Amino acid sequence: MIPFLPADTSPAVILMTLGALMVFFGPRGRGIIGIVAVVLSFLQLLSLGVGPMGDAQIYGVSQVMGYEFAPLRLDKLSVIFATIFHFAALLNVIYGWQHATKIEASTGLIYAGSAIGGALAGDLLTLFIYWEIAALSSVFIVWAGGTHMAFKAGMRYLVIQVISGLALFAGIVLHLNAGGSSEFGAFELFTEAGTNPAAALILLAFAIKACFPLLHTWLQDSYPKASAVGAVMLSAFTTKLAIYALARGFAGTDILIPIGCVMTAFPVFFALIENDLRKVLAYSLNNQLGFMVAAIGIGTELAINGAAAHAFVHITYKALLFMGMGAVLVRVGTAKATELGGLHKSMPLTTIFTIIGALSISAFPLFSGFVAKSMITLAAAEEHMFFAYLALLFASAGVLEHSGIKIPYFAFFAHDRFAPSLRGGAPRPEEAPRPMLIAMGLAAFVCILIGIYPPILYGLLPYETDYHAYTFEHVATQMQLLMFAILAFMLLVRFKLYPAEVRSTNLDVDWFWRVPGYRAVMAAKNGVVAVWHRVWGGIKEGQSALLSGLGVAAGPGGRLSRNWTVGYTALTTAGVLAVVLIAVFAN
Amino acid sequence: MSDHPEIRPEERSVFETPKTLRLIWIIVPATCAFFALMNVVLAILHKTHPHFTLDAFPVFYGVVGFLSFSFIVLAGQHLRKILMRPEGYYDGAEAELPRIGRDDEVAVDDADLGDARR
């Protein structure tokens, strides 16, 4: 389809090459290159075609020392992820048209390319390579946040991402050593011989990037510290690549169901008490990943379809919400709830787009979340998993709380902090810049389009489906859940039971390594330094004592420089002769 | 949707007038009632497909939504007692300053291992 490119060129390579080229151009040139790159790459993806599950189209196969590389594998599961990654990359380019720095624009495209390459990887080492490029390219986006905090958070992010990469590599080596295939397929975590260590390591690698509970804090730590544009870039790729990898490698692994349920539930509470609205979105992202992980654990065709559909719509509305908060950050200089409010009066379009994102993530009928999330809850119900079902319903109410209500309410309504009468006549913040509005509008359009006409999405899903989201029963039950939750919100606010926003830092499990862990490492370092100083000092002291001793003995007036008497000399010669004779005749 | 007594009346938007607020207080409960009723009717007509015993109860989802939301807000805010610290707890006051021209984060000041006399 693209005549000047070799037939099996990877879309990832197109994006990464043009992304690297971007650094030679100014903002407008970068934007144009970005659009061209995404369009070319997507056309290339389309031209490669797509096979059904189990009968993928495979390109570029090569053998190196008995290992078979398959850089391009296109089946319905990999292509739906590659497709939505392209859309996210397009949104990033448009959203960052004016505000992306050179580093962000360039590494952002490389990062998108690495996620697409990872999703299309047919063998384990190719996956590993893209896995690492994703980590390395994205850390620059965190650092581009530009503050001390962003730098330190980027360092922590990098360490954790590299641990994930090492776990993946170790798992791959064990897997290949045990005679496993180089193909990236399904792994058996529990075999008859017990836990499979290779599969466990690979699962750990995926778990870190998918933000499993206790492994999640890198996300909430780093994403809110990126720039307005950077956070949108970060929100789409790493975690969803991990979700794809889980769906490919661990579908139907039962342990993922309770893990997914915990993942949907715990961030809800952290999001409630968090003041930084972009960090609220980061917790919300974690909660959404929980739905996908639970679905992968259920593992039926409906559930895997649900996970893929949810990832697809989630990338769109989560990017939209991050874009809305990014626009606020650009115009106001902060995304903290305590500093915001009343912005609907001067940022009406941003308000509308963010509310569309909020309605989508809350799964209101006619918006994209409704047609995707319900497949996951239905899959749990069909497998008669009551507690999982209840956990997912609970988490749905939680999504409504933090993303559906808290984000738009505190940013755009609540207390009007920008009225000219309160600020000595200072004008209200302006509406978002035009490229940002275009990107938000595009994402909002897709949220509504999929909500109104879900067959667009269902046609892309891994397995054939005749699922219908819009039944009277489903609309009635979902609207009940949401409207009664909104009623609860209104009553809680009315009776002043809803917690006020407070400027604060809220601890998460990363406290353990950021405070006591840090102190322990520093204490260990100081201990090693002290020991080394003593050892080195001892050596130096011994050495100088030896040298000065020699100097005293052999120097002028020293014992070895004295004139010896003949008797002493004869005695010494006889002694040396005796030693030599004994040495010679003893053998 | 807002309460800010200090701003001037002409600075209020349509969403902040008492009339709109009253309207919201009518619309939301009415919508709740409508969908609850709709579910009851569907249940009577046997158009529902419950998978468990509990969700056969027509307003099950309303109850779950209301209770979940209330629980999250009422219980969740107590987490602050354990988890809340002042802003800048981790990184100090200069955390939000740009780090252009500063690279103090990576200084390993006292780890100069070659000199015992320090």
PDB file of N, CA and C in Angstrom, chain A residues 484-540:
ATOM      1  N   PHE A 484     -28.454   6.729  41.357  1.00  0.00           N
ATOM      2  CA  PHE A 484     -28.525   6.637  42.817  1.00  0.00           C
ATOM      3  C   PHE A 484     -27.197   7.050  43.449  1.00  0.00           C
ATOM      4  N   ALA A 485     -26.101   6.763  42.754  1.00  0.00           N
ATOM      5  CA  ALA A 485     -24.800   7.200  43.277  1.00  0.00           C
ATOM      6  C   ALA A 485     -24.714   8.733  43.232  1.00  0.00           C
ATOM      7  N   ILE A 486     -25.231   9.335  42.165  1.00  0.00           N
ATOM      8  CA  ILE A 486     -25.221  10.800  42.090  1.00  0.00           C
ATOM      9  C   ILE A 486     -26.104  11.387  43.190  1.00  0.00           C
ATOM     10  N   LEU A 487     -27.228  10.728  43.425  1.00  0.00           N
ATOM     11  CA  LEU A 487     -28.114  11.181  44.512  1.00  0.00           C
ATOM     12  C   LEU A 487     -27.367  11.128  45.844  1.00  0.00           C
ATOM     13  N   ALA A 488     -26.599  10.051  46.025  1.00  0.00           N
ATOM     14  CA  ALA A 488     -25.800   9.942  47.253  1.00  0.00           C
ATOM     15  C   ALA A 488     -24.825  11.110  47.345  1.00  0.00           C
ATOM     16  N   PHE A 489     -24.195  11.447  46.215  1.00  0.00           N
ATOM     17  CA  PHE A 489     -23.256  12.575  46.199  1.00  0.00           C
ATOM     18  C   PHE A 489     -23.950  13.866  46.613  1.00  0.00           C
ATOM     19  N   MET A 490     -25.125  14.109  46.035  1.00  0.00           N
ATOM     20  CA  MET A 490     -25.829  15.363  46.346  1.00  0.00           C
ATOM     21  C   MET A 490     -26.206  15.423  47.827  1.00  0.00           C
ATOM     22  N   LEU A 491     -26.650  14.284  48.349  1.00  0.00           N
ATOM     23  CA  LEU A 491     -27.014  14.270  49.769  1.00  0.00           C
ATOM     24  C   LEU A 491     -25.785  14.486  50.643  1.00  0.00           C
ATOM     25  N   LEU A 492     -24.670  13.855  50.272  1.00  0.00           N
ATOM     26  CA  LEU A 492     -23.451  13.995  51.079  1.00  0.00           C
ATOM     27  C   LEU A 492     -22.963  15.446  51.068  1.00  0.00           C
ATOM     28  N   VAL A 493     -23.047  16.102  49.893  1.00  0.00           N
ATOM     29  CA  VAL A 493     -22.639  17.507  49.827  1.00  0.00           C
ATOM     30  C   VAL A 493     -23.616  18.374  50.618  1.00  0.00           C
ATOM     31  N   ARG A 494     -24.914  18.056  50.462  1.00  0.00           N
ATOM     32  CA  ARG A 494     -25.956  18.834  51.141  1.00  0.00           C
ATOM     33  C   ARG A 494     -25.760  18.791  52.655  1.00  0.00           C
ATOM     34  N   PHE A 495     -25.419  17.618  53.165  1.00  0.00           N
ATOM     35  CA  PHE A 495     -25.262  17.477  54.624  1.00  0.00           C
ATOM     36  C   PHE A 495     -23.805  17.625  55.055  1.00  0.00           C
ATOM     37  N   LYS A 496     -23.020  18.201  54.178  1.00  0.00           N
ATOM     38  CA  LYS A 496     -21.622  18.526  54.475  1.00  0.00           C
ATOM     39  C   LYS A 496     -20.820  17.307  54.950  1.00  0.00           C
ATOM     40  N   LEU A 497     -21.098  16.158  54.343  1.00  0.00           N
ATOM     41  CA  LEU A 497     -20.355  14.952  54.678  1.00  0.00           C
ATOM     42  C   LEU A 497     -19.298  14.640  53.623  1.00  0.00           C
ATOM     43  N   TYR A 498     -19.324  15.412  52.545  1.00  0.00           N
ATOM     44  CA  TYR A 498     -18.321  15.175  51.498  1.00  0.00           C
ATOM     45  C   TYR A 498     -17.037  15.883  51.913  1.00  0.00           C
ATOM     46  N   PRO A 499     -15.896  15.184  51.892  1.00  0.00           N
ATOM     47  CA  PRO A 499     -14.669  15.800  52.423  1.00  0.00           C
ATOM     48  C   PRO A 499     -14.205  16.978  51.560  1.00  0.00           C
ATOM     49  N   ALA A 500     -13.819  18.058  52.238  1.00  0.00           N
ATOM     50  CA  ALA A 500     -13.273  19.205  51.512  1.00  0.00           C
ATOM     51  C   ALA A 500     -11.900  18.837  50.969  1.00  0.00           C
ATOM     52  N   GLU A 501     -11.493  19.512  49.911  1.00  0.00           N
ATOM     53  CA  GLU A 501     -10.150  19.276  49.383  1.00  0.00           C
ATOM     54  C   GLU A 501      -9.128  19.944  50.304  1.00  0.00           C
ATOM     55  N   VAL A 502      -8.005  19.281  50.495  1.00  0.00           N
ATOM     56  CA  VAL A 502      -6.969  19.791  51.386  1.00  0.00           C
ATOM     57  C   VAL A 502      -5.637  19.724  50.655  1.00  0.00           C
ATOM     58  N   ARG A 503      -4.845  20.777  50.785  1.00  0.00           N
ATOM     59  CA  ARG A 503      -3.484  20.723  50.202  1.00  0.00           C
ATOM     60  C   ARG A 503      -2.668  19.738  51.014  1.00  0.00           C
ATOM     61  N   SER A 504      -2.218  18.702  50.367  1.00  0.00           N
ATOM     62  CA  SER A 504      -1.531  17.664  51.141  1.00  0.00           C
ATOM     63  C   SER A 504      -0.758  16.731  50.221  1.00  0.00           C
ATOM     64  N   THR A 505       0.087  15.931  50.846  1.00  0.00           N
ATOM     65  CA  THR A 505       0.685  14.777  50.170  1.00  0.00           C
ATOM     66  C   THR A 505       0.081  13.564  50.846  1.00  0.00           C
ATOM     67  N   ASN A 506      -0.442  12.636  50.069  1.00  0.00           N
ATOM     68  CA  ASN A 506      -0.985  11.420  50.663  1.00  0.00           C
ATOM     69  C   ASN A 506      -0.021  10.267  50.408  1.00  0.00           C
ATOM     70  N   LEU A 507       0.259   9.541  51.473  1.00  0.00           N
ATOM     71  CA  LEU A 507       1.235   8.458  51.351  1.00  0.00           C
ATOM     72  C   LEU A 507       0.639   7.273  50.602  1.00  0.00           C
ATOM     73  N   ASP A 508       1.468   6.560  49.916  1.00  0.00           N
ATOM     74  CA  ASP A 508       1.077   5.299  49.278  1.00  0.00           C
ATOM     75  C   ASP A 508       2.201   4.310  49.612  1.00  0.00           C
ATOM     76  N   VAL A 509       2.131   3.107  49.093  1.00  0.00           N
ATOM     77  CA  VAL A 509       3.141   2.120  49.503  1.00  0.00           C
ATOM     78  C   VAL A 509       4.564   2.528  49.099  1.00  0.00           C
ATOM     79  N   ASP A 510       4.699   3.490  48.181  1.00  0.00           N
ATOM     80  CA  ASP A 510       6.064   3.902  47.833  1.00  0.00           C
ATOM     81  C   ASP A 510       6.757   4.601  49.008  1.00  0.00           C
ATOM     82  N   TRP A 511       5.962   4.966  50.040  1.00  0.00           N
ATOM     83  CA  TRP A 511       6.588   5.527  51.252  1.00  0.00           C
ATOM     84  C   TRP A 511       7.662   4.581  51.780  1.00  0.00           C
ATOM     85  N   PHE A 512       7.389   3.273  51.681  1.00  0.00           N
ATOM     86  CA  PHE A 512       8.317   2.293  52.266  1.00  0.00           C
ATOM     87  C   PHE A 512       9.704   2.380  51.649  1.00  0.00           C
ATOM     88  N   TRP A 513       9.783   2.679  50.355  1.00  0.00           N
ATOM     89  CA  TRP A 513      11.141   2.810  49.808  1.00  0.00           C
ATOM     90  C   TRP A 513      11.589   4.256  49.693  1.00  0.00           C
ATOM     91  N   ARG A 514      10.650   5.190  49.767  1.00  0.00           N
ATOM     92  CA  ARG A 514      11.089   6.581  49.673  1.00  0.00           C
ATOM     93  C   ARG A 514      11.541   7.134  51.021  1.00  0.00           C
ATOM     94  N   VAL A 515      11.057   6.563  52.129  1.00  0.00           N
ATOM     95  CA  VAL A 515      11.495   7.071  53.434  1.00  0.00           C
ATOM     96  C   VAL A 515      12.339   6.025  54.184  1.00  0.00           C
ATOM     97  N   PRO A 516      11.730   4.956  54.766  1.00  0.00           N
ATOM     98  CA  PRO A 516      12.612   4.012  55.478  1.00  0.00           C
ATOM     99  C   PRO A 516      13.599   3.312  54.535  1.00  0.00           C
ATOM    100  N   GLY A 517      13.155   2.975  53.346  1.00  0.00           N
ATOM    101  CA  GLY A 517      14.038   2.310  52.383  1.00  0.00           C
ATOM    102  C   GLY A 517      15.208   3.198  52.019  1.00  0.00           C
ATOM    103  N   TYR A 518      14.906   4.472  51.773  1.00  0.00           N
ATOM    104  CA  TYR A 518      15.957   5.432  51.430  1.00  0.00           C
ATOM    105  C   TYR A 518      16.958   5.546  52.576  1.00  0.00           C
ATOM    106  N   ARG A 519      16.377   5.641  53.802  1.00  0.00           N
ATOM    107  CA  ARG A 519      17.278   5.777  54.967  1.00  0.00           C
ATOM    108  C   ARG A 519      18.155   4.540  55.109  1.00  0.00           C
ATOM    109  N   ALA A 520      17.556   3.371  54.880  1.00  0.00           N
ATOM    110  CA  ALA A 520      18.330   2.134  55.012  1.00  0.00           C
ATOM    111  C   ALA A 520      19.460   2.099  53.985  1.00  0.00           C
ATOM    112  N   VAL A 521      19.151   2.500  52.760  1.00  0.00           N
ATOM    113  CA  VAL A 521      20.184   2.490  51.722  1.00  0.00           C
ATOM    114  C   VAL A 521      21.283   3.496  52.060  1.00  0.00           C
ATOM    115  N   MET A 522      20.849   4.678  52.534  1.00  0.00           N
ATOM    116  CA  MET A 522      21.844   5.694  52.890  1.00  0.00           C
ATOM    117  C   MET A 522      22.710   5.221  54.060  1.00  0.00           C
ATOM    118  N   ALA A 523      22.055   4.561  55.048  1.00  0.00           N
ATOM    119  CA  ALA A 523      22.814   4.060  56.192  1.00  0.00           C
ATOM    120  C   ALA A 523      23.812   3.001  55.720  1.00  0.00           C
ATOM    121  N   ALA A 524      23.352   2.145  54.817  1.00  0.00           N
ATOM    122  CA  ALA A 524      24.246   1.102  54.294  1.00  0.00           C
ATOM    123  C   ALA A 524      25.409   1.750  53.551  1.00  0.00           C
ATOM    124  N   LYS A 525      25.080   2.777  52.766  1.00  0.00           N
ATOM    125  CA  LYS A 525      26.139   3.459  52.012  1.00  0.00           C
ATOM    126  C   LYS A 525      27.150   4.089  52.973  1.00  0.00           C
ATOM    127  N   ASN A 526      26.601   4.778  53.997  1.00  0.00           N
ATOM    128  CA  ASN A 526      27.517   5.429  54.944  1.00  0.00           C
ATOM    129  C   ASN A 526      28.366   4.396  55.684  1.00  0.00           C
ATOM    130  N   GLY A 527      27.727   3.252  55.985  1.00  0.00           N
ATOM    131  CA  GLY A 527      28.467   2.179  56.646  1.00  0.00           C
ATOM    132  C   GLY A 527      29.603   1.676  55.764  1.00  0.00           C
ATOM    133  N   VAL A 528      29.298   1.450  54.499  1.00  0.00           N
ATOM    134  CA  VAL A 528      30.323   0.962  53.575  1.00  0.00           C
ATOM    135  C   VAL A 528      31.446   1.988  53.454  1.00  0.00           C
ATOM    136  N   VAL A 529      31.056   3.265  53.355  1.00  0.00           N
ATOM    137  CA  VAL A 529      32.074   4.321  53.236  1.00  0.00           C
ATOM    138  C   VAL A 529      32.967   4.333  54.482  1.00  0.00           C
ATOM    139  N   ALA A 530      32.323   4.207  55.675  1.00  0.00           N
ATOM    140  CA  ALA A 530      33.106   4.241  56.913  1.00  0.00           C
ATOM    141  C   ALA A 530      34.071   3.060  56.980  1.00  0.00           C
ATOM    142  N   VAL A 531      33.549   1.859  56.626  1.00  0.00           N
ATOM    143  CA  VAL A 531      34.399   0.669  56.656  1.00  0.00           C
ATOM    144  C   VAL A 531      35.564   0.851  55.678  1.00  0.00           C
ATOM    145  N   TRP A 532      35.233   1.333  54.505  1.00  0.00           N
ATOM    146  CA  TRP A 532      36.269   1.505  53.477  1.00  0.00           C
ATOM    147  C   TRP A 532      37.322   2.496  53.942  1.00  0.00           C
ATOM    148  N   HIS A 533      36.843   3.592  54.552  1.00  0.00           N
ATOM    149  CA  HIS A 533      37.808   4.577  55.053  1.00  0.00           C
ATOM    150  C   HIS A 533      38.756   3.960  56.072  1.00  0.00           C
ATOM    151  N   ARG A 534      38.198   3.078  56.924  1.00  0.00           N
ATOM    152  CA  ARG A 534      39.068   2.470  57.941  1.00  0.00           C
ATOM    153  C   ARG A 534      40.051   1.512  57.287  1.00  0.00           C
ATOM    154  N   VAL A 535      39.542   0.711  56.332  1.00  0.00           N
ATOM    155  CA  VAL A 535      40.428  -0.250  55.669  1.00  0.00           C
ATOM    156  C   VAL A 535      41.524   0.507  54.913  1.00  0.00           C
ATOM    157  N   TRP A 536      41.091   1.469  54.128  1.00  0.00           N
ATOM    158  CA  TRP A 536      42.033   2.225  53.305  1.00  0.00           C
ATOM    159  C   TRP A 536      43.003   3.001  54.184  1.00  0.00           C
ATOM    160  N   GLY A 537      42.438   3.597  55.258  1.00  0.00           N
ATOM    161  CA  GLY A 537      43.285   4.335  56.191  1.00  0.00           C
ATOM    162  C   GLY A 537      44.306   3.419  56.841  1.00  0.00           C
ATOM    163  N   GLY A 538      43.849   2.210  57.225  1.00  0.00           N
ATOM    164  CA  GLY A 538      44.755   1.233  57.843  1.00  0.00           C
ATOM    165  C   GLY A 538      45.884   0.855  56.896  1.00  0.00           C
ATOM    166  N   ILE A 539      45.494   0.601  55.633  1.00  0.00           N
ATOM    167  CA  ILE A 539      46.521   0.228  54.643  1.00  0.00           C
ATOM    168  C   ILE A 539      47.537   1.358  54.500  1.00  0.00           C
ATOM    169  N   LYS A 540      47.003   2.586  54.402  1.00  0.00           N
ATOM    170  CA  LYS A 540      47.926   3.717  54.206  1.00  0.00           C
ATOM    171  C   LYS A 540      48.848   3.898  55.421  1.00  0.00           C
TER     172      LYS A 540
END
